[in-house]
Short mmCIF file of C-alpha atoms and ligand atoms in Angstrom, two decimals:
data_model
loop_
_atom_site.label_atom_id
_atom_site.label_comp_id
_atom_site.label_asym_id
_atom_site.label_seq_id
_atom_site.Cartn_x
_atom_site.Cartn_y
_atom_site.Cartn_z
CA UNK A 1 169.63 150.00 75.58
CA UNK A 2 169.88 154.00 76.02
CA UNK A 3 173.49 154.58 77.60
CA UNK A 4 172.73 156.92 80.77
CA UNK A 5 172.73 160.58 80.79
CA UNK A 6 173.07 163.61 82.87
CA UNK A 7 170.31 165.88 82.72
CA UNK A 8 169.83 169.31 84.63
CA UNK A 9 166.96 171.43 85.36
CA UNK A 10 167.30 175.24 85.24
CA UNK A 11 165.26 178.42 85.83
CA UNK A 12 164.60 180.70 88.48
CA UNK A 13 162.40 180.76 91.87
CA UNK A 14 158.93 179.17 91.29
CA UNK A 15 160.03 177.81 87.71
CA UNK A 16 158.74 174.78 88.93
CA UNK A 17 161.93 172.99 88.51
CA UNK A 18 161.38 170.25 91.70
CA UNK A 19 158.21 170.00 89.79
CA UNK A 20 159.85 168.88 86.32
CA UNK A 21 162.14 166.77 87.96
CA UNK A 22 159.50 164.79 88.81
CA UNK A 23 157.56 164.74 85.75
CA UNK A 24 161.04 164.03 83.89
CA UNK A 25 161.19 160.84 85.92
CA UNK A 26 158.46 159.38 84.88
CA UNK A 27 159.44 160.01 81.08
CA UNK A 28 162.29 158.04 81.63
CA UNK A 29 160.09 155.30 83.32
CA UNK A 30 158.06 155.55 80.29
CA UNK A 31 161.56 154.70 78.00
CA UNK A 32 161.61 151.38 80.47
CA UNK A 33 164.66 153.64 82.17
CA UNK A 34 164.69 152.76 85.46
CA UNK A 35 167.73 153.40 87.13
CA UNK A 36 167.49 157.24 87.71
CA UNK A 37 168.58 159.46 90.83
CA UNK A 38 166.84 163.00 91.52
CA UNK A 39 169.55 165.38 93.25
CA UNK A 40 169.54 169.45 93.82
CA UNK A 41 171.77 172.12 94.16
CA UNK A 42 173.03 172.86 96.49
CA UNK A 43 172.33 170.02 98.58
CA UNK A 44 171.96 165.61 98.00
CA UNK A 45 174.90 164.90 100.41
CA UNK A 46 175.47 165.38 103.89
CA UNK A 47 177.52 167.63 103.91
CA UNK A 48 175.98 169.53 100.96
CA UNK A 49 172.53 169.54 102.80
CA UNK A 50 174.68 171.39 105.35
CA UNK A 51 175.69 173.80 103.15
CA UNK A 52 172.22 174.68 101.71
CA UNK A 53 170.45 175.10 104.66
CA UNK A 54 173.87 178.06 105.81
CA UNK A 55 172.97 179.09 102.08
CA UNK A 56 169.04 179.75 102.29
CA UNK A 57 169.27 180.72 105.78
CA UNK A 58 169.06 185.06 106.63
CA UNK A 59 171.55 185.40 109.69
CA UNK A 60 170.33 188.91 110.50
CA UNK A 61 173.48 189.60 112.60
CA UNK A 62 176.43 188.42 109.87
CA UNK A 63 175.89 188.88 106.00
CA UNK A 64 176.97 186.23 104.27
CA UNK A 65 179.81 187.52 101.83
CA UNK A 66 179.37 186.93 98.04
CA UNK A 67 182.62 184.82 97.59
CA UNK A 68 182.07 183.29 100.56
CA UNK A 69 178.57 182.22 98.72
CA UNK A 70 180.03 181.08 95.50
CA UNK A 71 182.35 178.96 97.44
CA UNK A 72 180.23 177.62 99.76
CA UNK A 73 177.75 176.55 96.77
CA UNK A 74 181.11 175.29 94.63
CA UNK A 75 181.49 172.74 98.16
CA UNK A 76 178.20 171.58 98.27
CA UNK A 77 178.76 170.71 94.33
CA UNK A 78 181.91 168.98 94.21
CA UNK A 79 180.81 166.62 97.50
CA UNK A 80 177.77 165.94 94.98
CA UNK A 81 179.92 165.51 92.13
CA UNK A 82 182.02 163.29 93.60
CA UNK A 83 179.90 160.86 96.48
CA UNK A 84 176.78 160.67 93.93
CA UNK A 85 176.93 161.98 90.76
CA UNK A 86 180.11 160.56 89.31
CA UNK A 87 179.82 156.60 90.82
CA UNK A 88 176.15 156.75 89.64
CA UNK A 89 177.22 157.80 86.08
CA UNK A 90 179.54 154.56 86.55
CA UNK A 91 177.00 152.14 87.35
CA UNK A 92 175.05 153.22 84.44
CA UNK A 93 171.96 155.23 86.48
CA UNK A 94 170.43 158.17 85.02
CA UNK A 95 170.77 161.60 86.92
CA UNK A 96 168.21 164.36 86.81
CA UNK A 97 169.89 167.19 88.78
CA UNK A 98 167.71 170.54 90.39
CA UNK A 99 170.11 173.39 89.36
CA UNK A 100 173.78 172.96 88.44
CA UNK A 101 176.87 175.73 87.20
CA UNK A 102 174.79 177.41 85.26
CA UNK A 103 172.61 178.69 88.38
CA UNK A 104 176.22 180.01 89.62
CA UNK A 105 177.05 181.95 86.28
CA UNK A 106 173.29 183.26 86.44
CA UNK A 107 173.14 184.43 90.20
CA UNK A 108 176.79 184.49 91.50
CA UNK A 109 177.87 186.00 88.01
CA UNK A 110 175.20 187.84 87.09
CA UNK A 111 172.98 188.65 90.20
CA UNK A 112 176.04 189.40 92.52
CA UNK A 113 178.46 190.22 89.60
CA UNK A 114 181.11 188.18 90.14
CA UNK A 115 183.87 188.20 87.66
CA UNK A 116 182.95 185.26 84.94
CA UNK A 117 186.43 183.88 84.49
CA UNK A 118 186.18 182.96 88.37
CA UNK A 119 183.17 181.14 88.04
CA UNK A 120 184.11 179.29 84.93
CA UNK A 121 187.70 178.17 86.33
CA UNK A 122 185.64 176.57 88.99
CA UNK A 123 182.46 174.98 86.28
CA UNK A 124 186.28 174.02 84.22
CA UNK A 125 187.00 171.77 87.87
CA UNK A 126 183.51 170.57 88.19
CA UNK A 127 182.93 169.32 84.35
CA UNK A 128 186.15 167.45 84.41
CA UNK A 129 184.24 165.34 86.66
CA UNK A 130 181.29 165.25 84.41
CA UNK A 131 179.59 167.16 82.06
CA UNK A 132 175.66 167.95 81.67
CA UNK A 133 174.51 165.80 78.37
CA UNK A 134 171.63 168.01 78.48
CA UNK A 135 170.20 171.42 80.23
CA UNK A 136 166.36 171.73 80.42
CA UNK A 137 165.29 175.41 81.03
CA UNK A 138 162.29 176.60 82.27
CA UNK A 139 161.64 179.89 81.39
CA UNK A 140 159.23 182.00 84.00
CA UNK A 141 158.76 185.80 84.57
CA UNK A 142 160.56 187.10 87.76
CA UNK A 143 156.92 188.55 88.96
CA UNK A 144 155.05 184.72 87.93
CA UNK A 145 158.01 182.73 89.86
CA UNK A 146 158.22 184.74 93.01
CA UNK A 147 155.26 184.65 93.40
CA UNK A 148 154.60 181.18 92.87
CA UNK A 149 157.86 180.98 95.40
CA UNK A 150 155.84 183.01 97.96
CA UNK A 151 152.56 180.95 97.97
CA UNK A 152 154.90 177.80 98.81
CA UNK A 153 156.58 179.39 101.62
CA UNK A 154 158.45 182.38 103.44
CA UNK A 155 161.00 184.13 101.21
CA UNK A 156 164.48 182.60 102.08
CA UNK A 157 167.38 185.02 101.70
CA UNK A 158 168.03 184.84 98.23
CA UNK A 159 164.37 185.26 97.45
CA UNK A 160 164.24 188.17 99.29
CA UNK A 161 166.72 189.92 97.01
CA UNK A 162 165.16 192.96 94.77
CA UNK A 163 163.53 192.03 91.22
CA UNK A 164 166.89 194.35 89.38
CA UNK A 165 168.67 190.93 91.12
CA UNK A 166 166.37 188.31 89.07
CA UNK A 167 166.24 190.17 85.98
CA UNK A 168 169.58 190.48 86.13
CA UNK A 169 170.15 186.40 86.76
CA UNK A 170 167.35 185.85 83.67
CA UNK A 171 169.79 188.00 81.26
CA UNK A 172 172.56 186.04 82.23
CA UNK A 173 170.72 182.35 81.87
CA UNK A 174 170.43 183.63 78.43
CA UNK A 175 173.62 184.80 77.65
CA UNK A 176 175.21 181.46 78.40
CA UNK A 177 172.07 179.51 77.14
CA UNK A 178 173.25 180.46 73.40
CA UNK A 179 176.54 178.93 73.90
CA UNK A 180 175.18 175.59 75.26
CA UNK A 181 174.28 173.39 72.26
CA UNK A 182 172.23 170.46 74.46
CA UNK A 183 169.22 172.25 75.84
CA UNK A 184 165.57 172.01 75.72
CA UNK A 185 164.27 176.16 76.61
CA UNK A 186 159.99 175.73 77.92
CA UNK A 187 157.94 178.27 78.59
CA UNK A 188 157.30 177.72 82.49
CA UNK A 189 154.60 180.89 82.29
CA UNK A 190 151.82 178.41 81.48
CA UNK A 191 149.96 176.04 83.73
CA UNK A 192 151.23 172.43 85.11
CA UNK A 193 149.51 171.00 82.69
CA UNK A 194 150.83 172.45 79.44
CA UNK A 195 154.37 172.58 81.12
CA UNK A 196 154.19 168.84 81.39
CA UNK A 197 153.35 168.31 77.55
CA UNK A 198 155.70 170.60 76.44
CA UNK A 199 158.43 168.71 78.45
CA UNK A 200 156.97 165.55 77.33
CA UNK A 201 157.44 165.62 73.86
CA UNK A 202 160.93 167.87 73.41
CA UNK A 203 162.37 165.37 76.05
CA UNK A 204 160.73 162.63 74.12
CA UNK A 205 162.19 163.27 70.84
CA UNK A 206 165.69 164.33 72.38
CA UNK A 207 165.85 160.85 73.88
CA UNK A 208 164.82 159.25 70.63
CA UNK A 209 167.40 161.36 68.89
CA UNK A 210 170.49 160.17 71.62
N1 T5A B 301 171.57 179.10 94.00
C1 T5A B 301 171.67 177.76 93.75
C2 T5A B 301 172.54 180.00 93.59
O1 T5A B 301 172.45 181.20 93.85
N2 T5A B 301 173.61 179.52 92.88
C3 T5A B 301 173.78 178.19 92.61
O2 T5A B 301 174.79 177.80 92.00
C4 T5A B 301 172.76 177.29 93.07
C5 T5A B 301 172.89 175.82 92.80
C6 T5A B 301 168.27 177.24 95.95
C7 T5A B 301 168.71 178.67 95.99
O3 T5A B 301 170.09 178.72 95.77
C8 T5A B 301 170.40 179.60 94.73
C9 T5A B 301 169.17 179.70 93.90
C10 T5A B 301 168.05 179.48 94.89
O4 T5A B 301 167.69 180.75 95.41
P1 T5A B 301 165.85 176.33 96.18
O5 T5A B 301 164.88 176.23 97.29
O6 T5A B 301 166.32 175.06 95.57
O7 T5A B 301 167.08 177.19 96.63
O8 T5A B 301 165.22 177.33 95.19
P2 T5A B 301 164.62 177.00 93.82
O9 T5A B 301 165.57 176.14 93.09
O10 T5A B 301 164.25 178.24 93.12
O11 T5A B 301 163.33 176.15 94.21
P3 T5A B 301 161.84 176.55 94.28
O12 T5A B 301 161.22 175.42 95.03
O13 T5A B 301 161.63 177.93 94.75
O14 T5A B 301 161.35 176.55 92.82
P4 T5A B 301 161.14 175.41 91.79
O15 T5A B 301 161.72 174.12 92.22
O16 T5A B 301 161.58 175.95 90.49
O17 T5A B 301 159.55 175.27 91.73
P5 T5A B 301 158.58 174.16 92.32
O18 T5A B 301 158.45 173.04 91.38
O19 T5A B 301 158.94 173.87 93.73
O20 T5A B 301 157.23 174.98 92.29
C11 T5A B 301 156.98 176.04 93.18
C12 T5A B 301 155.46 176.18 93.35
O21 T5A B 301 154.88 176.56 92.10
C13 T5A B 301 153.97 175.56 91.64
C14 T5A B 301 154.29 174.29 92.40
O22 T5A B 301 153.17 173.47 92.55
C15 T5A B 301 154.77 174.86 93.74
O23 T5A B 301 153.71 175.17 94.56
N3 T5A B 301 154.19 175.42 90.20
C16 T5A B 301 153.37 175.88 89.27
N4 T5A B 301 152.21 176.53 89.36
C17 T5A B 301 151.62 176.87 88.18
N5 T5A B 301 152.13 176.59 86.96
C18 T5A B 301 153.29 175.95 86.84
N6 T5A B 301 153.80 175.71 85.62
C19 T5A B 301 153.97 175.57 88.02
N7 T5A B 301 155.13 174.93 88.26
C20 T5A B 301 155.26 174.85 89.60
#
């Protein structure tokens, strides 16, 4: 029997990460896994649910301050870390998470240029908890996922920052992408379809392999 892991799903807007979550699921199924929990960032908790909707949300009369930001997504993660991710890991179920730190290095670090070794003090806090066993990133063009992002739905306020902001957050995914050694990089540019292959067999052999 496959001891359980911690899996997160990376990319930007429209990389069709809630998408792969699902389709990841039902590799696992496929493994005879069955004891698996979907979560996203921010968000999965009460309290973190709270959080995202403060976090997505454009109050036109108060900006919401870019500390005040990465805090405010660093709550919403340790209330997931600790109420659901780190009893699940316990009890042996399998986590597939929508987003984790590195979406902070990539758009609090890079996007609103935060200073690194504040952001990594706080991942430091979060992966004494637990640590990822393995990042899957989907790799889309700022132009494809926004507007994939934008056909789902009204931009919320981080969508609606400029495309210097994403390109920016896509150069820093891959800056700390070369220093992660468990990761699985797809090309999210091509249709559902292919995605789901390409997922299929990397994960496949990556399970094989752990
Ligand atoms: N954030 C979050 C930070 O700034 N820092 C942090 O630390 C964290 C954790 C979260 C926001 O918070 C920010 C980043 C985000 O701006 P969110 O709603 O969760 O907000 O935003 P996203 O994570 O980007 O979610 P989206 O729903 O926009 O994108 P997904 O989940 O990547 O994409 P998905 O699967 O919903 O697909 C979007 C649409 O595209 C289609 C789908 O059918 C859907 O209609 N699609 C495809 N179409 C064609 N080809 C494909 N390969 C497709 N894949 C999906």
């Amino acid at each position: 029997m496959k001891k359980n892991k911690f899996i997160v799903i990376e990319g930007l807007e429209g990389s069709g990460k809630t998408t792969a979550c699902q389709i990841i699921k039902k590799i696992l199924l496929s493994h005879n896994i069955k004891k698996i929990i979907i979560v996203r960032q921010p968000g999965s908790t009460l309290i973190s649910e709270k959080i995202r909707s403060i976090i997505k949300k454009d109050y036109k009369t108060e900006k919401l301050n870019k500390f005040s930001e990465l805090f405010l997504l660093y709550s919403a993660r340790f209330q997931l870390m600790e109420n659901i991710i780190k009893p699940s890991l316990k009890k042996g179920v399998w986590i597939i998470s929508d987003r984790h730190n590195l979406s902070s290095i990539a758009y609090q670090g890079g996007g609103r240029n935060i200073d690194q070794s504040l952001i990594q003090m706080l991942n430091n806090l979060i992966n004494k908890i637990s640590k990822p066993d393995l990042t899957i990133f989907l790799d889309v063009s700022v132009e494809i996922g926004l507007k994939r992002a934008l056909l789902r739905s009204n931009f919320d306020r981080i969508e609606k920052q400029s495309k210097k902001f994403f390109l920016k957050v896509r150069k820093y995914y891959f800056k700390f992408l070369l220093s992660e050694k468990n990761k699985i990089i797809i090309n999210a540019n091509n249709n559902i379809k292919v995605m789901k292959e390409n997922i299929k067999n990397q994960l496949n052999t990556w399970i094989n392999k752990n």
